[in-house]
mmCIF file of C-alpha atoms and ligand atoms in Angstrom:
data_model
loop_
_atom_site.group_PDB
_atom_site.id
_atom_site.type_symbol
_atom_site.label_atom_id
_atom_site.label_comp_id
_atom_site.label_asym_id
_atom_site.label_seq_id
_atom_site.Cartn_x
_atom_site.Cartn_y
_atom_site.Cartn_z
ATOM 1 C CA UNK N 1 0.000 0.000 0.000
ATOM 2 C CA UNK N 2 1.406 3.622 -0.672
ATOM 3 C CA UNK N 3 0.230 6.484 1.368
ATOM 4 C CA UNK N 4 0.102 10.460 0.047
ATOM 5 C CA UNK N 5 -0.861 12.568 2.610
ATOM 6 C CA UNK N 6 -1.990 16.177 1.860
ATOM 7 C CA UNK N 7 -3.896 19.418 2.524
ATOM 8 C CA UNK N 8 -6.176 19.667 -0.230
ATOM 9 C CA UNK N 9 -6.324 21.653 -2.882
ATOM 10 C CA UNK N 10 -4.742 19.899 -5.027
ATOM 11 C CA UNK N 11 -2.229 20.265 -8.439
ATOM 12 C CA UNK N 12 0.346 18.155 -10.510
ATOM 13 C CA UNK N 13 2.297 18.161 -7.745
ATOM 14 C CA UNK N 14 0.630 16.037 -5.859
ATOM 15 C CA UNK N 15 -0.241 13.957 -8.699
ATOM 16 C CA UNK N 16 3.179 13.045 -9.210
ATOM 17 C CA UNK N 17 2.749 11.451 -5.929
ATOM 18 C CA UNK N 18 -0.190 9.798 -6.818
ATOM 19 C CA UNK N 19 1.594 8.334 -9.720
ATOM 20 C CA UNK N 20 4.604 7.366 -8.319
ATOM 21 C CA UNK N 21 2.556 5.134 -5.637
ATOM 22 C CA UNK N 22 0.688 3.823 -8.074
ATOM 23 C CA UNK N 23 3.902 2.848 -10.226
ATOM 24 C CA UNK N 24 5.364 0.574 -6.701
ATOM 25 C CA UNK N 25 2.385 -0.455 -5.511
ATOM 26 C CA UNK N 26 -0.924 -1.929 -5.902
ATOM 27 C CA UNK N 27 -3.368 -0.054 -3.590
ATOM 28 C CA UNK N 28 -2.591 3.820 -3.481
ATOM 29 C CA UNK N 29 -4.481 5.709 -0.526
ATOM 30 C CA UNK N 30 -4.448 9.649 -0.536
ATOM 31 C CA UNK N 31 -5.439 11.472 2.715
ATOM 32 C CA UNK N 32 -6.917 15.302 2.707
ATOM 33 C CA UNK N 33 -6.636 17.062 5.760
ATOM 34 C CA UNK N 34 -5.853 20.498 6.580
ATOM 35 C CA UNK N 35 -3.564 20.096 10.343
ATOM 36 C CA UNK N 36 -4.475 22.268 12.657
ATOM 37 C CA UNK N 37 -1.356 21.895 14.871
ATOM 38 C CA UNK N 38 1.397 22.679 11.847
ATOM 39 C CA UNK N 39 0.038 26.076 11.159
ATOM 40 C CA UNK N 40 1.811 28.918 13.444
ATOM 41 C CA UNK N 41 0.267 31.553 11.922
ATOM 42 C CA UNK N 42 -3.863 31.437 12.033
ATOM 43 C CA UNK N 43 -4.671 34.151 8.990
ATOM 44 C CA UNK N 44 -2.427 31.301 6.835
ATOM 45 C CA UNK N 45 -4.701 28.225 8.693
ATOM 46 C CA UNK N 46 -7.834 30.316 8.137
ATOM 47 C CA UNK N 47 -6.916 31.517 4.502
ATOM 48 C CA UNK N 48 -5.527 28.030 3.018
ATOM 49 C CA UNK N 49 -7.476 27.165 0.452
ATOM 50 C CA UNK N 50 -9.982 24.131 0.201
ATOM 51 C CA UNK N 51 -11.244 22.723 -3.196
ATOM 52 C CA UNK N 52 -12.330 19.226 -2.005
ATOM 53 C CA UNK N 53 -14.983 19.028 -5.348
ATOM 54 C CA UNK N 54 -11.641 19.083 -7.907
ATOM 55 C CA UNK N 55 -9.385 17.766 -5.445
ATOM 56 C CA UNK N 56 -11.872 14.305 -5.573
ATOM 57 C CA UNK N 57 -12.151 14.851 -9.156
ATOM 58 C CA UNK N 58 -8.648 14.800 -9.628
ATOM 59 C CA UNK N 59 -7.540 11.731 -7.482
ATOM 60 C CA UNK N 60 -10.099 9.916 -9.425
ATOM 61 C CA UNK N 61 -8.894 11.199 -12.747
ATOM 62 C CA UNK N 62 -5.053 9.842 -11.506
ATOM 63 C CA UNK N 63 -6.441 6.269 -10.446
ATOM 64 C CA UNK N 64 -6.142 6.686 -6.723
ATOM 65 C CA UNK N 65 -7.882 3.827 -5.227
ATOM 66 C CA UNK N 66 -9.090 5.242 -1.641
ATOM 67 C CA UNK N 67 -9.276 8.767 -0.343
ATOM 68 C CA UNK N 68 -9.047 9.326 3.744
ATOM 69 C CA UNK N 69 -11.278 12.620 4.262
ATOM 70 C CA UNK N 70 -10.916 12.539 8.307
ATOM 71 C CA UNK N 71 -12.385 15.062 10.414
ATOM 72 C CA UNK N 72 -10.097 16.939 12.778
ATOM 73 C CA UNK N 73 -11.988 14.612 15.864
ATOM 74 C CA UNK N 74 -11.212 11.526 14.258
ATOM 75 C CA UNK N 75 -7.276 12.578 14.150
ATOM 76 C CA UNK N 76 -7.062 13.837 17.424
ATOM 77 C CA UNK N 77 -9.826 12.359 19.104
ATOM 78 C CA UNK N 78 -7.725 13.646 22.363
ATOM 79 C CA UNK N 79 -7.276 16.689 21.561
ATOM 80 C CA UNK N 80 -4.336 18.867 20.852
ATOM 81 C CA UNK N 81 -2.159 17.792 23.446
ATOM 82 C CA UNK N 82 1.112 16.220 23.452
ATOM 83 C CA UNK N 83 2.128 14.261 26.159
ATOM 84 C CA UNK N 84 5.771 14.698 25.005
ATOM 85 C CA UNK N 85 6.602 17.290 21.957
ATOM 86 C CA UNK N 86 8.968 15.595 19.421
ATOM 87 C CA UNK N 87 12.723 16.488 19.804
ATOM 88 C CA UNK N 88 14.014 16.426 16.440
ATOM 89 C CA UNK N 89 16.783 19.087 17.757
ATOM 90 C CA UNK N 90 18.781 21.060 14.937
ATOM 91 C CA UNK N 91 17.337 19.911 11.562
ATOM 92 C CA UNK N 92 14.340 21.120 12.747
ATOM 93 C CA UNK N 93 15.315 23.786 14.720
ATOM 94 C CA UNK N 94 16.659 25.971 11.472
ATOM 95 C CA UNK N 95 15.631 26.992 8.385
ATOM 96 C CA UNK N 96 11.460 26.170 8.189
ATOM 97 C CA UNK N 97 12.065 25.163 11.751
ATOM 98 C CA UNK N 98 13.245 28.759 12.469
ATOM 99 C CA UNK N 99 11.108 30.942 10.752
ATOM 100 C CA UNK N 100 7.905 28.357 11.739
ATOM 101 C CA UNK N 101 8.148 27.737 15.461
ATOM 102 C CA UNK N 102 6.472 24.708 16.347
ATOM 103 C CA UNK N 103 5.403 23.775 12.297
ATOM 104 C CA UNK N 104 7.688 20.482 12.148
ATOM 105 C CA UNK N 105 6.263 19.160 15.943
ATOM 106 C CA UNK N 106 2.785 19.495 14.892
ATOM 107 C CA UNK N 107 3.721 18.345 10.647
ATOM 108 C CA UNK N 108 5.469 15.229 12.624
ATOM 109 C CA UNK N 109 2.150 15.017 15.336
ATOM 110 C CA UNK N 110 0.130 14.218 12.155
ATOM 111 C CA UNK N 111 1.863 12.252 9.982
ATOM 112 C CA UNK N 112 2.519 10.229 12.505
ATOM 113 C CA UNK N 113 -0.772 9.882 13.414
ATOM 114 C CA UNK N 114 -1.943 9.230 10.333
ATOM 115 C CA UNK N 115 1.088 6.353 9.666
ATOM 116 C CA UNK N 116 -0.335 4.764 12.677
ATOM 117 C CA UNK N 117 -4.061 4.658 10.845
ATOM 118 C CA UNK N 118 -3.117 4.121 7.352
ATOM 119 C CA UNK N 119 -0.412 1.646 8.111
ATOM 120 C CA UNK N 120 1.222 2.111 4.406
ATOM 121 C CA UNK N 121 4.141 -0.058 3.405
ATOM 122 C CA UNK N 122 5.123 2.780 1.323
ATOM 123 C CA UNK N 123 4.985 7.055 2.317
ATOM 124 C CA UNK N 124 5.085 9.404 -0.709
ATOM 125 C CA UNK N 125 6.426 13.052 -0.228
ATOM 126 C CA UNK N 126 7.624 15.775 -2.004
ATOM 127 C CA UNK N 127 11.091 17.424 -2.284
ATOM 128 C CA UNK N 128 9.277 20.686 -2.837
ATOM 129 C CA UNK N 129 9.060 20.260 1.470
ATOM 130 C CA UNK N 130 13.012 19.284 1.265
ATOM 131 C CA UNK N 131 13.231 19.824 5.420
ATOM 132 C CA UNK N 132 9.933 18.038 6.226
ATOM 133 C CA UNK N 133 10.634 14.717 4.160
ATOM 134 C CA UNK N 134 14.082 14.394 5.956
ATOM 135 C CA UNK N 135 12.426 14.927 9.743
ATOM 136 C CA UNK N 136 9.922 12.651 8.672
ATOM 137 C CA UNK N 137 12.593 10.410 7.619
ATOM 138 C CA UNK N 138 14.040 10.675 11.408
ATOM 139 C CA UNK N 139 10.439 10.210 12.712
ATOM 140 C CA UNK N 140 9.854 6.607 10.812
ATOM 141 C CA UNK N 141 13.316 5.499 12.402
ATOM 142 C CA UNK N 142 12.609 7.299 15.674
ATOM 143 C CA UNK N 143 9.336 5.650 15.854
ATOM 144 C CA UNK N 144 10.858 2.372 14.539
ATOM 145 C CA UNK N 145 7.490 2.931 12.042
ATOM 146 C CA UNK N 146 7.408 -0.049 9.300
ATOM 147 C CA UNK N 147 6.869 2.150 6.142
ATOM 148 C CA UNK N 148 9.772 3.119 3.803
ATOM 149 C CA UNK N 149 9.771 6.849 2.231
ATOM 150 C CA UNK N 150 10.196 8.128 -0.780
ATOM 151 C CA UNK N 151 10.516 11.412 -1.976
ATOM 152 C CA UNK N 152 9.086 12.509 -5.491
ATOM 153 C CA UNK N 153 11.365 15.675 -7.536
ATOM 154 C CA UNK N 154 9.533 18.901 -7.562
ATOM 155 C CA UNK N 155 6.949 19.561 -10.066
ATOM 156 C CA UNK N 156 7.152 23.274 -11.407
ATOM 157 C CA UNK N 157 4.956 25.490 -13.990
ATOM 158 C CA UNK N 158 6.837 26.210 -17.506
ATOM 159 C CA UNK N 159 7.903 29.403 -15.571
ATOM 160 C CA UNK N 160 9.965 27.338 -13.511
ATOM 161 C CA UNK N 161 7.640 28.324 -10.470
ATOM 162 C CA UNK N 162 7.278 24.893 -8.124
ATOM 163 C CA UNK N 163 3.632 24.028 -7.626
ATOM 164 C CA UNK N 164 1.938 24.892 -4.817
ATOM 165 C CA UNK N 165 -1.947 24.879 -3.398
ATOM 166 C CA UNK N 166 -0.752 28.487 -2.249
ATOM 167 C CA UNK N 167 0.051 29.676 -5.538
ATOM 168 C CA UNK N 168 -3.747 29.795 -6.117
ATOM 169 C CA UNK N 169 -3.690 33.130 -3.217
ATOM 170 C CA UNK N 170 -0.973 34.861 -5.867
ATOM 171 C CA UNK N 171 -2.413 37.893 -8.468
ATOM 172 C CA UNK N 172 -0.627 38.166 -11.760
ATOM 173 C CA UNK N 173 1.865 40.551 -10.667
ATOM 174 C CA UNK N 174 2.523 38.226 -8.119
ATOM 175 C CA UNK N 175 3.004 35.055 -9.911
ATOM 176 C CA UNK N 176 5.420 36.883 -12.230
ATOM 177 C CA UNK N 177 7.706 38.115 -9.177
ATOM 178 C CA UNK N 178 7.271 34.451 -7.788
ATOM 179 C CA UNK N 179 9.448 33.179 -10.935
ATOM 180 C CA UNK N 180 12.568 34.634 -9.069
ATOM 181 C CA UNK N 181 12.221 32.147 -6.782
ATOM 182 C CA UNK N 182 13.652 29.604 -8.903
ATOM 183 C CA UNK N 183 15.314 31.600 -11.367
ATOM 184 C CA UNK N 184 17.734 32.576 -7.806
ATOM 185 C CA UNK N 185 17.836 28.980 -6.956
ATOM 186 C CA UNK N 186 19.390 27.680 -10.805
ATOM 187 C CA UNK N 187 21.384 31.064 -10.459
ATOM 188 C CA UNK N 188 22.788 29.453 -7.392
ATOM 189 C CA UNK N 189 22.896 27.235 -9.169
ATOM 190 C CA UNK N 190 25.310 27.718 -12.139
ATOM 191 C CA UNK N 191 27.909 29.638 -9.737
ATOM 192 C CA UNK N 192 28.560 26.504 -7.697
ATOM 193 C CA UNK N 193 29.256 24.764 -10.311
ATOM 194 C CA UNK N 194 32.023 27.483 -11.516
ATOM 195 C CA UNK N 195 35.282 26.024 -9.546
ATOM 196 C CA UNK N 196 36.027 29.386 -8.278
ATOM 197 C CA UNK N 197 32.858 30.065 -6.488
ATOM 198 C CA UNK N 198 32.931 30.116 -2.726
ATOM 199 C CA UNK N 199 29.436 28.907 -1.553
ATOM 200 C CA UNK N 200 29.048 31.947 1.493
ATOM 201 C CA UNK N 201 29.268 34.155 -1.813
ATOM 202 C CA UNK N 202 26.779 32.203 -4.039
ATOM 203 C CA UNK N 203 24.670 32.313 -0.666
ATOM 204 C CA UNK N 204 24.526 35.845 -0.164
ATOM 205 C CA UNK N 205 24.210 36.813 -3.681
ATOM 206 C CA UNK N 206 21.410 34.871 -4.072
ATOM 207 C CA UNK N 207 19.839 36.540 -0.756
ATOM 208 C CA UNK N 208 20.881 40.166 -1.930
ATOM 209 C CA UNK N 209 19.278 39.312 -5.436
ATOM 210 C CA UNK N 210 16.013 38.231 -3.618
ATOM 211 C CA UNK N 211 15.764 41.253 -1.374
ATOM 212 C CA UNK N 212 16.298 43.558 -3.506
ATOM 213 C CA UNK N 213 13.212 42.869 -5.780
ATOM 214 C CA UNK N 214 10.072 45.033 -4.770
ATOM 215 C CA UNK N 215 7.350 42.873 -3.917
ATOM 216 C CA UNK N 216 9.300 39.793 -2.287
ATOM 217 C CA UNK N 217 10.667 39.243 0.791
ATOM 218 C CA UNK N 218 13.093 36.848 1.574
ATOM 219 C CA UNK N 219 13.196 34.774 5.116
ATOM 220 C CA UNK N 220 16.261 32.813 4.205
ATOM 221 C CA UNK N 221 18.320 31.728 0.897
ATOM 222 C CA UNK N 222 20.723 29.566 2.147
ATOM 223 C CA UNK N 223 23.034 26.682 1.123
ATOM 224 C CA UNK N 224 23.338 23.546 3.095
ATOM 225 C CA UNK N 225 24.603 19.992 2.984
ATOM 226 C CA UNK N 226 21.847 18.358 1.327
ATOM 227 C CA UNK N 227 22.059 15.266 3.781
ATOM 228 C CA UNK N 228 22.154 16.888 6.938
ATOM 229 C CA UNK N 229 21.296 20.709 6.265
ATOM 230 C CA UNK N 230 24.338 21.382 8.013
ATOM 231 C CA UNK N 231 26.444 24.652 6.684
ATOM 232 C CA UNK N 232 29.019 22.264 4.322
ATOM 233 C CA UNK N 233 32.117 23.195 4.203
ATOM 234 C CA UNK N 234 33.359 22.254 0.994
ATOM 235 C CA UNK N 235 32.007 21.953 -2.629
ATOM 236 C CA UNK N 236 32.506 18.381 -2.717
ATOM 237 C CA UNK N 237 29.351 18.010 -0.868
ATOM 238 C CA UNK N 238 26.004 17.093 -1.653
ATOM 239 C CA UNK N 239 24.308 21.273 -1.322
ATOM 240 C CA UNK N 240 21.472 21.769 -1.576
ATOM 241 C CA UNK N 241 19.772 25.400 -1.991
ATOM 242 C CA UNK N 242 16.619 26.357 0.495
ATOM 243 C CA UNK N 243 14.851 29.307 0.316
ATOM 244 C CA UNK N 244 11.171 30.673 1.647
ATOM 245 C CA UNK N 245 9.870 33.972 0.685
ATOM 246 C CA UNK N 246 6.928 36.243 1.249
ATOM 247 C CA UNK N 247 5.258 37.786 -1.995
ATOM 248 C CA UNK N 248 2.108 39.646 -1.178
ATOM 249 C CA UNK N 249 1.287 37.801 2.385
ATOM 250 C CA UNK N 250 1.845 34.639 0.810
ATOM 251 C CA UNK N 251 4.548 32.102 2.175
ATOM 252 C CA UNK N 252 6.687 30.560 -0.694
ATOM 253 C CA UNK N 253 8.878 27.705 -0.122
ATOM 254 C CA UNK N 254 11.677 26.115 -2.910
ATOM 255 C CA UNK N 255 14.614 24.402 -3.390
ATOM 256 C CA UNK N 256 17.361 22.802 -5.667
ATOM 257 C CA UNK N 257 20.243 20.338 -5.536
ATOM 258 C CA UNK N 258 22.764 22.670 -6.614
ATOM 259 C CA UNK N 259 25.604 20.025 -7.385
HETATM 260 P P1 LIG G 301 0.769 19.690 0.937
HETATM 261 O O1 LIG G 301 -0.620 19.408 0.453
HETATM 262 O O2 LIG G 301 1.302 21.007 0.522
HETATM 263 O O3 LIG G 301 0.942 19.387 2.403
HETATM 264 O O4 LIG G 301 1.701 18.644 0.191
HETATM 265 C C1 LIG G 301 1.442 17.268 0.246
HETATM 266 C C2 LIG G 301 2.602 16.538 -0.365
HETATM 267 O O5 LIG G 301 2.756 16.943 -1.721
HETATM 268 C C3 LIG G 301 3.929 16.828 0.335
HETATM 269 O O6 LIG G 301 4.685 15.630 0.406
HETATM 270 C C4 LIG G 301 4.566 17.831 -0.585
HETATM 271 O O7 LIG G 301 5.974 17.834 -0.526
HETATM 272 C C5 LIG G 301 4.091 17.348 -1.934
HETATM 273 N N1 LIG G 301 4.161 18.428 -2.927
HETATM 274 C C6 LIG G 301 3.633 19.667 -2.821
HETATM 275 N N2 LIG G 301 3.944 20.399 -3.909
HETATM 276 C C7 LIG G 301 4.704 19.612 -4.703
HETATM 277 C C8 LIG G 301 5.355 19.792 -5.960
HETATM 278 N N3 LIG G 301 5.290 20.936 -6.623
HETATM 279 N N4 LIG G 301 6.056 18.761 -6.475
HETATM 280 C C9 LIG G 301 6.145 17.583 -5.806
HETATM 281 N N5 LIG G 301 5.549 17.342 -4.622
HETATM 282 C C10 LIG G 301 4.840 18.345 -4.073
#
């Protein structure tokens, strides 16, 4: 069985998921629910957007076999409370983990949750959420949880823009200043791979370039070891670049293996 859980709203994105379950194995469940206890900021719980009519329309389209529509009692019949928070220390103490205090105990509080009622053999997730697959990936082993993971490559518009239910909350002028998110990233990108390049420099370039477009705002761009999201050292790692930004109250996430 292969498990996709996500928040609605759904896009190619998450189809790729869809897809790629349905490629390894023979019963694909998908699971819809928007988690009250990963969203630090209420306006961006309150505003997220819900299209449950397509969404259905478009799991059936893809050949998903069962969709899990719970209600936020049958997830945490219990309520809210954790007996004991997850401690995940650094990896998700920076980057998301920084800039979203408490988003990767209450993302973890779920999927676990859900593992435990799905029981998949198999867990789908995105590399669009770079940071959240690999804490997951530390939750299955902390939780000695019997499912393997497997992360699916971004899916982006021709723009190069990655997919996102959020995009749907961006006007025109917005989408078009949302391209520099991954125009910065294959920037990055291409100076890495230049054997001069220094990787602080590529870094702040790529933060300078971001900030100093009217209209976005940039939380963090910042180069990491792609295994541990530790600052690397040297080129010959595996970096990855990570960046969220705010266009127009809306939170943007990206990133890209840069080597
Ligand atoms: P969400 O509904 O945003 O919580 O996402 C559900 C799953 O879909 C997560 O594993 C995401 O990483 C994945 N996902 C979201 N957007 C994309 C994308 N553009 N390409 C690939 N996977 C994605």
């Amino acid at each position: 069985m292969g498990f996709v859980p996500t928040m609605g709203a759904l896009h190619k994105g998450h189809i790729a998921l869809i897809n790629a379950s349905r490629k390894h194995c023979k019963l694909t469940v998908c699971s819809i629910f928007v988690n009250p206890t990963q969203f630090n900021d209420k306006s961006d719980f309150d505003n997220y957007p819900v299209t449950i009519d397509n969404d259905i329309k478009m799991l059936s389209l893809a050949g998903c076999d069962v969709l899990f529509l719970p209600s936020v009692k049958e997830v945490y019949p219990n309520g809210f409370e954790q007996k004991r928070p997850f401690n995940f220390g650094f990896i998700a103490n920076i980057l998301e983990g920084a800039f979203r205090p408490g988003h990767f105990n209450g993302m973890a509080q779920v999927v676990e949750r859900l593992l435990k009622i799905v029981k998949p053999d198999i867990l789908f997730m995105g590399q669009k959420d770079y940071q959240q697959q690999l804490i997951v990936g530390q939750l299955i082993k902390k939780m000695k949880i019997k499912t393997r993971l497997v992360m699916v490559p971004t899916i982006r518009e021709k723009s190069g823009l990655a997919m996102s239910s959020r995009n749907t909350r961006l006007d025109a002028a917005s989408l078009n200043l949302a391209v520099q998110i991954s125009k910065t990233l294959k920037s990055a990108k291409t100076q890495i791979n230049n054997p001069k390049a220094d990787i602080r420099d590529v870094q702040e370039k790529g933060f300078k370039k971001l900030s100093g477009l009217r209209g976005i705002e940039p939380e963090y761009f910042e180069i990491r070891n792609a295994k541990t999201l530790d600052v690397p050292k040297r080129k010959t790692e595996k970096l990855i670049g990570l960046t969220a930004v705010k266009i127009g109250g809306v939170r943007l996430i990206d990133n890209m293996e840069l080597n």
